[in-house]
PDB file of C-alpha atoms in Angstrom:
ATOM      1  CA  MET A 900       6.386 -20.601 -41.146  1.00 34.00           C
ATOM      2  CA  GLU A 901       5.662 -17.509 -43.034  1.00 35.00           C
ATOM      3  CA  PHE A 902       4.195 -14.494 -41.113  1.00 35.00           C
ATOM      4  CA  ASP A 903       3.172 -11.384 -42.262  1.00 37.00           C
ATOM      5  CA  PRO A 904       4.997  -8.360 -43.188  1.00 37.00           C
ATOM      6  CA  ILE A 905       4.537  -4.729 -42.134  1.00 36.00           C
ATOM      7  CA  GLN A 906       1.859  -3.547 -44.188  1.00 38.00           C
ATOM      8  CA  SER A 907       0.694   0.113 -43.494  1.00 41.00           C
ATOM      9  CA  THR A 908       4.017   1.839 -44.571  1.00 41.00           C
ATOM     10  CA  ASP A 909       1.831   4.808 -45.485  1.00 46.00           C
ATOM     11  CA  LYS A 910       3.090   7.769 -44.006  1.00 48.00           C
ATOM     12  CA  THR A 911      -0.143   9.098 -43.749  1.00 47.00           C
ATOM     13  CA  VAL A 912      -1.641   6.372 -41.179  1.00 56.00           C
ATOM     14  CA  THR A 913      -1.499   8.379 -38.030  1.00 75.00           C
ATOM     15  CA  VAL A 914      -1.336   5.903 -34.699  1.00 84.00           C
ATOM     16  CA  SER A 915      -2.479   6.768 -31.483  1.00 88.00           C
ATOM     17  CA  SER A 916      -0.083   8.018 -28.798  1.00 88.00           C
ATOM     18  CA  ALA A 917      -1.340   5.464 -26.856  1.00 90.00           C
ATOM     19  CA  VAL A 918      -0.484   2.936 -28.883  1.00 92.00           C
ATOM     20  CA  VAL A 919       2.898   4.228 -29.566  1.00 92.00           C
ATOM     21  CA  LYS A 920       3.394   4.187 -25.487  1.00 92.00           C
ATOM     22  CA  ARG A 921       2.909   0.668 -25.253  1.00 93.00           C
ATOM     23  CA  LEU A 922       5.119  -0.490 -28.099  1.00 95.00           C
ATOM     24  CA  PRO A 923       7.916   0.004 -25.278  1.00 95.00           C
ATOM     25  CA  ARG A 924       6.208  -2.566 -23.286  1.00 95.00           C
ATOM     26  CA  TYR A 925       5.949  -5.042 -25.904  1.00 95.00           C
ATOM     27  CA  TYR A 926       9.935  -4.452 -26.895  1.00 96.00           C
ATOM     28  CA  ARG A 927      10.758  -5.062 -23.005  1.00 95.00           C
ATOM     29  CA  TYR A 928       8.355  -8.072 -22.557  1.00 96.00           C
ATOM     30  CA  LEU A 929       9.788  -9.731 -25.953  1.00 96.00           C
ATOM     31  CA  ARG A 930      13.258  -9.114 -25.022  1.00 96.00           C
ATOM     32  CA  GLU A 931      12.523 -10.985 -21.117  1.00 96.00           C
ATOM     33  CA  LEU A 932      10.666 -13.906 -23.177  1.00 96.00           C
ATOM     34  CA  ILE A 933      13.929 -14.507 -26.075  1.00 97.00           C
ATOM     35  CA  THR A 934      16.043 -14.377 -22.852  1.00 96.00           C
ATOM     36  CA  GLN A 935      13.830 -17.053 -21.644  1.00 96.00           C
ATOM     37  CA  GLY A 936      14.072 -19.134 -24.493  1.00 96.00           C
ATOM     38  CA  ARG A 937      10.175 -19.025 -25.419  1.00 95.00           C
ATOM     39  CA  MET A 938       9.996 -19.115 -29.330  1.00 94.00           C
ATOM     40  CA  ARG A 939       6.015 -18.569 -29.311  1.00 93.00           C
ATOM     41  CA  ILE A 940       3.383 -16.762 -27.835  1.00 94.00           C
ATOM     42  CA  SER A 941      -0.520 -16.019 -28.400  1.00 92.00           C
ATOM     43  CA  SER A 942      -2.073 -12.989 -27.576  1.00 91.00           C
ATOM     44  CA  GLY A 943      -3.820 -14.273 -24.817  1.00 92.00           C
ATOM     45  CA  GLU A 944      -0.119 -15.257 -23.080  1.00 94.00           C
ATOM     46  CA  LEU A 945       1.053 -11.784 -24.003  1.00 94.00           C
ATOM     47  CA  SER A 946      -2.190 -10.363 -22.436  1.00 94.00           C
ATOM     48  CA  ALA A 947      -1.847 -12.019 -18.966  1.00 95.00           C
ATOM     49  CA  LEU A 948       2.118 -11.315 -18.787  1.00 94.00           C
ATOM     50  CA  MET A 949       1.468  -7.029 -19.781  1.00 93.00           C
ATOM     51  CA  ASN A 950      -2.056  -6.730 -18.264  1.00 91.00           C
ATOM     52  CA  VAL A 951      -3.093  -5.539 -21.586  1.00 91.00           C
ATOM     53  CA  THR A 952      -6.287  -7.060 -23.080  1.00 95.00           C
ATOM     54  CA  ALA A 953      -5.720  -9.711 -25.868  1.00 93.00           C
ATOM     55  CA  SER A 954      -8.009  -7.813 -27.930  1.00 93.00           C
ATOM     56  CA  GLN A 955      -6.100  -4.475 -27.320  1.00 94.00           C
ATOM     57  CA  ILE A 956      -2.754  -6.345 -28.036  1.00 93.00           C
ATOM     58  CA  ARG A 957      -3.991  -7.356 -31.503  1.00 91.00           C
ATOM     59  CA  GLN A 958      -5.369  -4.060 -31.873  1.00 92.00           C
ATOM     60  CA  ASP A 959      -2.283  -2.568 -31.657  1.00 92.00           C
ATOM     61  CA  LEU A 960       0.038  -4.551 -33.713  1.00 91.00           C
ATOM     62  CA  ASN A 961      -2.498  -4.548 -36.717  1.00 90.00           C
ATOM     63  CA  CYS A 962      -1.614  -0.685 -36.727  1.00 90.00           C
ATOM     64  CA  PHE A 963       1.557  -1.778 -38.242  1.00 88.00           C
ATOM     65  CA  GLY A 964       0.245  -4.589 -40.307  1.00 81.00           C
ATOM     66  CA  GLY A 965      -0.350  -7.458 -37.992  1.00 74.00           C
ATOM     67  CA  PHE A 966       2.587  -9.996 -36.891  1.00 85.00           C
ATOM     68  CA  GLY A 967       0.678 -12.965 -36.266  1.00 75.00           C
ATOM     69  CA  GLN A 968      -1.036 -16.266 -37.575  1.00 73.00           C
ATOM     70  CA  GLN A 969      -3.994 -17.760 -36.786  1.00 73.00           C
ATOM     71  CA  GLY A 970      -3.886 -20.835 -34.272  1.00 71.00           C
ATOM     72  CA  TYR A 971      -0.257 -20.340 -33.900  1.00 80.00           C
ATOM     73  CA  GLY A 972       0.527 -16.673 -32.213  1.00 88.00           C
ATOM     74  CA  TYR A 973       3.298 -14.811 -32.564  1.00 93.00           C
ATOM     75  CA  ASN A 974       6.663 -15.863 -33.200  1.00 93.00           C
ATOM     76  CA  VAL A 975       8.736 -14.019 -30.349  1.00 95.00           C
ATOM     77  CA  ASN A 976      11.943 -13.394 -32.003  1.00 95.00           C
ATOM     78  CA  TYR A 977       9.832 -12.240 -35.461  1.00 93.00           C
ATOM     79  CA  LEU A 978       7.845  -9.725 -33.839  1.00 94.00           C
ATOM     80  CA  PHE A 979      10.734  -8.419 -31.335  1.00 95.00           C
ATOM     81  CA  ALA A 980      12.522  -7.427 -34.503  1.00 94.00           C
ATOM     82  CA  LYS A 981       9.345  -6.287 -35.921  1.00 93.00           C
ATOM     83  CA  ILE A 982       8.747  -3.764 -33.111  1.00 94.00           C
ATOM     84  CA  SER A 983      12.613  -3.075 -32.717  1.00 95.00           C
ATOM     85  CA  GLU A 984      12.316  -1.790 -36.418  1.00 93.00           C
ATOM     86  CA  ILE A 985       9.445   0.419 -35.406  1.00 93.00           C
ATOM     87  CA  LEU A 986      11.142   1.941 -32.306  1.00 94.00           C
ATOM     88  CA  GLY A 987      13.918   2.974 -34.435  1.00 93.00           C
ATOM     89  CA  VAL A 988      16.186   0.444 -32.719  1.00 94.00           C
ATOM     90  CA  GLY A 989      19.493  -0.722 -34.809  1.00 89.00           C
ATOM     91  CA  ALA A 990      18.387   2.865 -36.694  1.00 93.00           C
ATOM     92  CA  GLY A 991      22.230   4.673 -35.837  1.00 94.00           C
ATOM     93  CA  PHE A 992      20.614   7.569 -33.615  1.00 97.00           C
ATOM     94  CA  HIS A 993      22.872  10.040 -32.037  1.00 98.00           C
ATOM     95  CA  ALA A 994      23.027  12.011 -29.261  1.00 98.00           C
ATOM     96  CA  VAL A 995      24.085  14.426 -27.248  1.00 98.00           C
ATOM     97  CA  ILE A 996      23.518  15.309 -23.669  1.00 98.00           C
ATOM     98  CA  ILE A 997      23.489  18.875 -22.803  1.00 98.00           C
ATOM     99  CA  GLY A 998      24.194  19.583 -19.000  1.00 96.00           C
ATOM    100  CA  ALA A 999      26.816  17.693 -17.196  1.00 95.00           C
ATOM    101  CA  GLY A1000      25.692  17.708 -13.971  1.00 94.00           C
ATOM    102  CA  ASP A1001      24.482  15.173 -11.702  1.00 95.00           C
ATOM    103  CA  LEU A1002      21.356  13.758 -13.827  1.00 95.00           C
ATOM    104  CA  GLY A1003      23.318  13.939 -16.800  1.00 96.00           C
ATOM    105  CA  ARG A1004      26.428  11.987 -15.657  1.00 96.00           C
ATOM    106  CA  ALA A1005      23.752   9.195 -14.213  1.00 96.00           C
ATOM    107  CA  LEU A1006      22.052   9.254 -17.501  1.00 96.00           C
ATOM    108  CA  VAL A1007      25.255   8.877 -19.991  1.00 96.00           C
ATOM    109  CA  HIS A1008      26.496   5.999 -17.523  1.00 96.00           C
ATOM    110  CA  LEU A1009      23.286   3.819 -18.019  1.00 95.00           C
ATOM    111  CA  SER A1010      23.372   1.250 -20.860  1.00 93.00           C
ATOM    112  CA  MET A1011      19.609   2.068 -21.871  1.00 93.00           C
ATOM    113  CA  PHE A1012      21.058   4.030 -24.107  1.00 95.00           C
ATOM    114  CA  GLU A1013      23.049   1.566 -26.373  1.00 93.00           C
ATOM    115  CA  LYS A1014      20.897  -1.641 -25.328  1.00 91.00           C
ATOM    116  CA  ARG A1015      18.069   0.948 -27.360  1.00 92.00           C
ATOM    117  CA  GLY A1016      20.457   1.798 -30.342  1.00 93.00           C
ATOM    118  CA  VAL A1017      21.566   5.278 -29.335  1.00 96.00           C
ATOM    119  CA  ASP A1018      25.214   6.413 -29.328  1.00 97.00           C
ATOM    120  CA  ILE A1019      26.316   9.467 -27.011  1.00 97.00           C
ATOM    121  CA  VAL A1020      28.407  11.476 -28.967  1.00 97.00           C
ATOM    122  CA  GLY A1021      28.727  14.567 -26.740  1.00 97.00           C
ATOM    123  CA  MET A1022      28.111  16.294 -23.398  1.00 98.00           C
ATOM    124  CA  PHE A1023      27.821  19.838 -23.324  1.00 97.00           C
ATOM    125  CA  ASP A1024      27.682  22.501 -20.448  1.00 96.00           C
ATOM    126  CA  THR A1025      29.041  26.036 -19.380  1.00 92.00           C
ATOM    127  CA  GLY A1026      30.498  24.867 -16.199  1.00 82.00           C
ATOM    128  CA  GLU A1027      34.268  25.365 -16.239  1.00 78.00           C
ATOM    129  CA  GLY A1028      34.766  22.164 -13.513  1.00 83.00           C
ATOM    130  CA  GLN A1029      32.752  19.868 -16.588  1.00 89.00           C
ATOM    131  CA  VAL A1030      34.402  20.902 -19.714  1.00 93.00           C
ATOM    132  CA  GLY A1031      36.869  19.236 -20.698  1.00 93.00           C
ATOM    133  CA  GLU A1032      36.425  16.156 -18.456  1.00 95.00           C
ATOM    134  CA  THR A1033      35.397  12.515 -19.935  1.00 95.00           C
ATOM    135  CA  VAL A1034      32.647  11.208 -18.244  1.00 96.00           C
ATOM    136  CA  ALA A1035      31.617   7.302 -19.071  1.00 95.00           C
ATOM    137  CA  GLY A1036      34.193   7.666 -22.484  1.00 95.00           C
ATOM    138  CA  VAL A1037      32.135  10.782 -23.473  1.00 97.00           C
ATOM    139  CA  SER A1038      33.782  14.189 -23.767  1.00 96.00           C
ATOM    140  CA  VAL A1039      32.376  17.298 -21.966  1.00 97.00           C
ATOM    141  CA  MET A1040      32.424  20.036 -24.232  1.00 97.00           C
ATOM    142  CA  ALA A1041      31.828  24.013 -23.956  1.00 96.00           C
ATOM    143  CA  LEU A1042      28.018  24.745 -24.638  1.00 96.00           C
ATOM    144  CA  ASP A1043      29.314  27.660 -26.489  1.00 95.00           C
ATOM    145  CA  THR A1044      30.536  25.017 -29.170  1.00 97.00           C
ATOM    146  CA  LEU A1045      27.172  23.407 -29.520  1.00 97.00           C
ATOM    147  CA  GLU A1046      26.213  24.629 -33.233  1.00 97.00           C
ATOM    148  CA  ILE A1047      29.934  23.538 -34.346  1.00 97.00           C
ATOM    149  CA  PHE A1048      29.533  20.245 -33.429  1.00 98.00           C
ATOM    150  CA  PHE A1049      26.112  20.026 -35.299  1.00 98.00           C
ATOM    151  CA  GLU A1050      27.888  20.902 -38.385  1.00 97.00           C
ATOM    152  CA  GLU A1051      30.784  18.602 -37.783  1.00 97.00           C
ATOM    153  CA  ASN A1052      28.892  15.672 -36.439  1.00 97.00           C
ATOM    154  CA  PRO A1053      25.519  14.344 -37.060  1.00 95.00           C
ATOM    155  CA  VAL A1054      23.028  14.185 -34.076  1.00 97.00           C
ATOM    156  CA  ASP A1055      19.631  13.337 -34.103  1.00 98.00           C
ATOM    157  CA  ILE A1056      18.819  13.706 -30.006  1.00 98.00           C
ATOM    158  CA  ALA A1057      19.436  16.370 -27.779  1.00 98.00           C
ATOM    159  CA  VAL A1058      19.090  15.223 -24.028  1.00 98.00           C
ATOM    160  CA  ILE A1059      18.205  18.254 -21.726  1.00 98.00           C
ATOM    161  CA  THR A1060      19.109  18.021 -18.336  1.00 97.00           C
ATOM    162  CA  CYS A1061      20.642  21.603 -17.812  1.00 95.00           C
ATOM    163  CA  PRO A1062      19.209  24.247 -15.268  1.00 93.00           C
ATOM    164  CA  LYS A1063      15.543  24.946 -15.962  1.00 94.00           C
ATOM    165  CA  GLU A1064      15.996  28.875 -16.920  1.00 95.00           C
ATOM    166  CA  GLN A1065      18.209  27.209 -19.820  1.00 95.00           C
ATOM    167  CA  VAL A1066      15.923  25.112 -21.255  1.00 96.00           C
ATOM    168  CA  ARG A1067      14.009  27.266 -23.464  1.00 96.00           C
ATOM    169  CA  PRO A1068      17.079  29.518 -24.811  1.00 97.00           C
ATOM    170  CA  ILE A1069      18.797  26.099 -25.152  1.00 97.00           C
ATOM    171  CA  ALA A1070      16.302  23.982 -27.006  1.00 97.00           C
ATOM    172  CA  ASP A1071      15.503  27.194 -29.330  1.00 97.00           C
ATOM    173  CA  ARG A1072      19.552  26.568 -30.140  1.00 97.00           C
ATOM    174  CA  LEU A1073      18.958  22.553 -31.000  1.00 97.00           C
ATOM    175  CA  VAL A1074      16.117  23.436 -33.269  1.00 97.00           C
ATOM    176  CA  ALA A1075      17.827  25.966 -35.050  1.00 96.00           C
ATOM    177  CA  ALA A1076      20.841  23.772 -35.118  1.00 96.00           C
ATOM    178  CA  GLY A1077      18.663  20.787 -37.298  1.00 96.00           C
ATOM    179  CA  VAL A1078      18.272  18.323 -33.975  1.00 97.00           C
ATOM    180  CA  LYS A1079      15.400  15.928 -34.873  1.00 97.00           C
ATOM    181  CA  GLY A1080      14.051  15.191 -31.424  1.00 97.00           C
ATOM    182  CA  ILE A1081      14.728  16.274 -27.810  1.00 98.00           C
ATOM    183  CA  TRP A1082      14.205  14.403 -24.843  1.00 97.00           C
ATOM    184  CA  ASN A1083      13.795  16.990 -22.006  1.00 97.00           C
ATOM    185  CA  TYR A1084      14.153  16.158 -18.349  1.00 95.00           C
ATOM    186  CA  MET A1085      13.669  19.624 -17.139  1.00 95.00           C
ATOM    187  CA  GLY A1086       9.877  19.914 -16.224  1.00 88.00           C
ATOM    188  CA  VAL A1087       9.816  22.561 -18.664  1.00 91.00           C
ATOM    189  CA  GLU A1088       6.977  21.861 -21.229  1.00 93.00           C
ATOM    190  CA  LEU A1089       8.369  22.151 -24.732  1.00 95.00           C
ATOM    191  CA  LYS A1090       6.802  22.603 -28.309  1.00 93.00           C
ATOM    192  CA  TYR A1091       7.071  23.763 -31.495  1.00 93.00           C
ATOM    193  CA  ALA A1092       4.493  24.580 -33.632  1.00 88.00           C
ATOM    194  CA  GLY A1093       4.637  23.782 -37.394  1.00 86.00           C
ATOM    195  CA  SER A1094       8.514  22.130 -36.523  1.00 89.00           C
ATOM    196  CA  ASP A1095       9.076  18.684 -37.597  1.00 93.00           C
ATOM    197  CA  VAL A1096      11.429  17.921 -34.310  1.00 96.00           C
ATOM    198  CA  ALA A1097       9.868  15.611 -31.879  1.00 95.00           C
ATOM    199  CA  ILE A1098       9.548  16.109 -28.169  1.00 96.00           C
ATOM    200  CA  GLU A1099       9.309  14.108 -25.234  1.00 95.00           C
ATOM    201  CA  ASN A1100       8.577  16.406 -22.295  1.00 95.00           C
ATOM    202  CA  VAL A1101       9.697  14.082 -19.371  1.00 93.00           C
ATOM    203  CA  HIS A1102       7.909  14.986 -16.099  1.00 92.00           C
ATOM    204  CA  LEU A1103       9.384  12.997 -13.052  1.00 90.00           C
ATOM    205  CA  GLY A1104       7.408  15.005 -10.625  1.00 91.00           C
ATOM    206  CA  ASP A1105       4.266  13.753 -12.725  1.00 92.00           C
ATOM    207  CA  SER A1106       4.874  10.059 -12.101  1.00 91.00           C
ATOM    208  CA  LEU A1107       5.986  10.681  -7.945  1.00 94.00           C
ATOM    209  CA  MET A1108       2.784  12.487  -7.808  1.00 94.00           C
ATOM    210  CA  ILE A1109       0.852   9.725  -8.936  1.00 94.00           C
ATOM    211  CA  LEU A1110       2.559   7.028  -6.574  1.00 95.00           C
ATOM    212  CA  ASN A1111       1.753   9.177  -3.789  1.00 95.00           C
ATOM    213  CA  TYR A1112      -1.760   9.527  -4.641  1.00 93.00           C
ATOM    214  CA  LYS A1113      -1.862   5.645  -5.042  1.00 93.00           C
ATOM    215  CA  ILE A1114      -0.287   5.334  -1.855  1.00 94.00           C
ATOM    216  CA  ALA A1115      -2.779   7.877  -0.107  1.00 93.00           C
ATOM    217  CA  SER A1116      -5.591   5.916  -1.886  1.00 91.00           C
ATOM    218  CA  ARG A1117      -4.728   2.499  -0.424  1.00 88.00           C
ATOM    219  CA  GLU A1118      -3.857   3.930   3.203  1.00 86.00           C
ATOM    220  CA  GLY A1119      -7.450   5.631   3.177  1.00 83.00           C
ATOM    221  CA  LEU A1120      -5.682   8.653   3.194  1.00 81.00           C
ATOM    222  CA  LEU A1121      -7.643  10.253   1.045  1.00 77.00           C
ATOM    223  CA  HIS A1122     -11.296  11.748   2.286  1.00 69.00           C
ATOM    224  CA  ASP A1123     -14.428  11.845  -0.239  1.00 62.00           C
ATOM    225  CA  ASP A1124     -14.345  15.454  -0.764  1.00 60.00           C
ATOM    226  CA  ASP A1125     -10.656  15.429  -1.212  1.00 54.00           C
ATOM    227  CA  ALA A1126     -10.773  13.007  -4.044  1.00 52.00           C
ATOM    228  CA  SER A1127     -13.474  14.628  -5.589  1.00 54.00           C
ATOM    229  CA  ASP A1128     -11.334  18.201  -5.402  1.00 57.00           C
ATOM    230  CA  ALA A1129      -8.409  16.084  -6.852  1.00 54.00           C
ATOM    231  CA  ALA A1130     -10.737  14.960 -10.007  1.00 53.00           C
ATOM    232  CA  SER A1131     -11.995  18.715 -10.466  1.00 55.00           C
ATOM    233  CA  ASP A1132      -8.301  20.249 -10.403  1.00 57.00           C
ATOM    234  CA  ALA A1133      -7.332  17.591 -12.680  1.00 51.00           C
ATOM    235  CA  ALA A1134      -9.789  18.047 -15.366  1.00 51.00           C
ATOM    236  CA  SER A1135      -9.453  21.669 -15.220  1.00 53.00           C
ATOM    237  CA  SER A1136      -5.897  21.646 -15.485  1.00 49.00           C
ATOM    238  CA  GLU A1137      -5.676  19.330 -18.405  1.00 47.00           C
ATOM    239  CA  SER A1138      -8.377  22.197 -19.831  1.00 46.00           C
ATOM    240  CA  LYS A1139      -5.533  24.860 -19.613  1.00 45.00           C
ATOM    241  CA  VAL A1140      -4.052  26.079 -22.806  1.00 40.00           C
ATOM    242  CA  GLY A1141      -0.545  27.261 -22.487  1.00 42.00           C
ATOM    243  CA  LYS A1142       3.063  26.713 -20.974  1.00 41.00           C
ATOM    244  CA  GLU A1143       3.532  25.363 -17.984  1.00 43.00           C
ATOM    245  CA  THR A1144       6.540  24.712 -15.676  1.00 39.00           C
ATOM    246  CA  GLU A1145       6.815  22.013 -12.681  1.00 42.00           C
ATOM    247  CA  GLU A1146       9.020  21.463 -10.335  1.00 42.00           C
TER     248      GLU A1146
END
């Protein structure tokens, strides 16, 4: 049985950020279905698993051409392979981690990178206690050798876990060195206008505060005026333009 290949190969087609953010969820759920031995799944069944409407699922996948067949649904292995292709899994990306402190060391030990096709090829730090060490098979090198390393090795992604005050200067160096993407964990909003460098700013504190809100709301800890003030503050915050930092 044949399935539709990717139709939308035109790079001018813009896919919304909301769709892109859902793609890793498809990847995770489909991977789990494969481990369960599932061969096919309907949009309705996938909807129930992911808590996303079947219509939304079809719309999301149609952004890339659509992969199902009416009356059959989706071939799980085929769809997983296509989602993996869209997300760059297997593209052979190489990454470095900037900062060999607790967070950097924790990340390099994760199998997350390998499972998603990203090879960590080096770590960088300024601390004398870290430089020269090997963490999970990855060498920690002096930060002042960063540009030389980029000249001699292919690097696509830089993961920033260094102290906040160093984030912007280091990011500038990474961009100048030709990095293709920056995964910034330090809560400093990075943006390079007119640059082809992809930026993903991770705000762990935001996620924690959303969890706090859900608990407080469920436990009845928010008064009506508090909720109104919170909504007003959120709207005001979203309207601000400029660089922000968060703890």
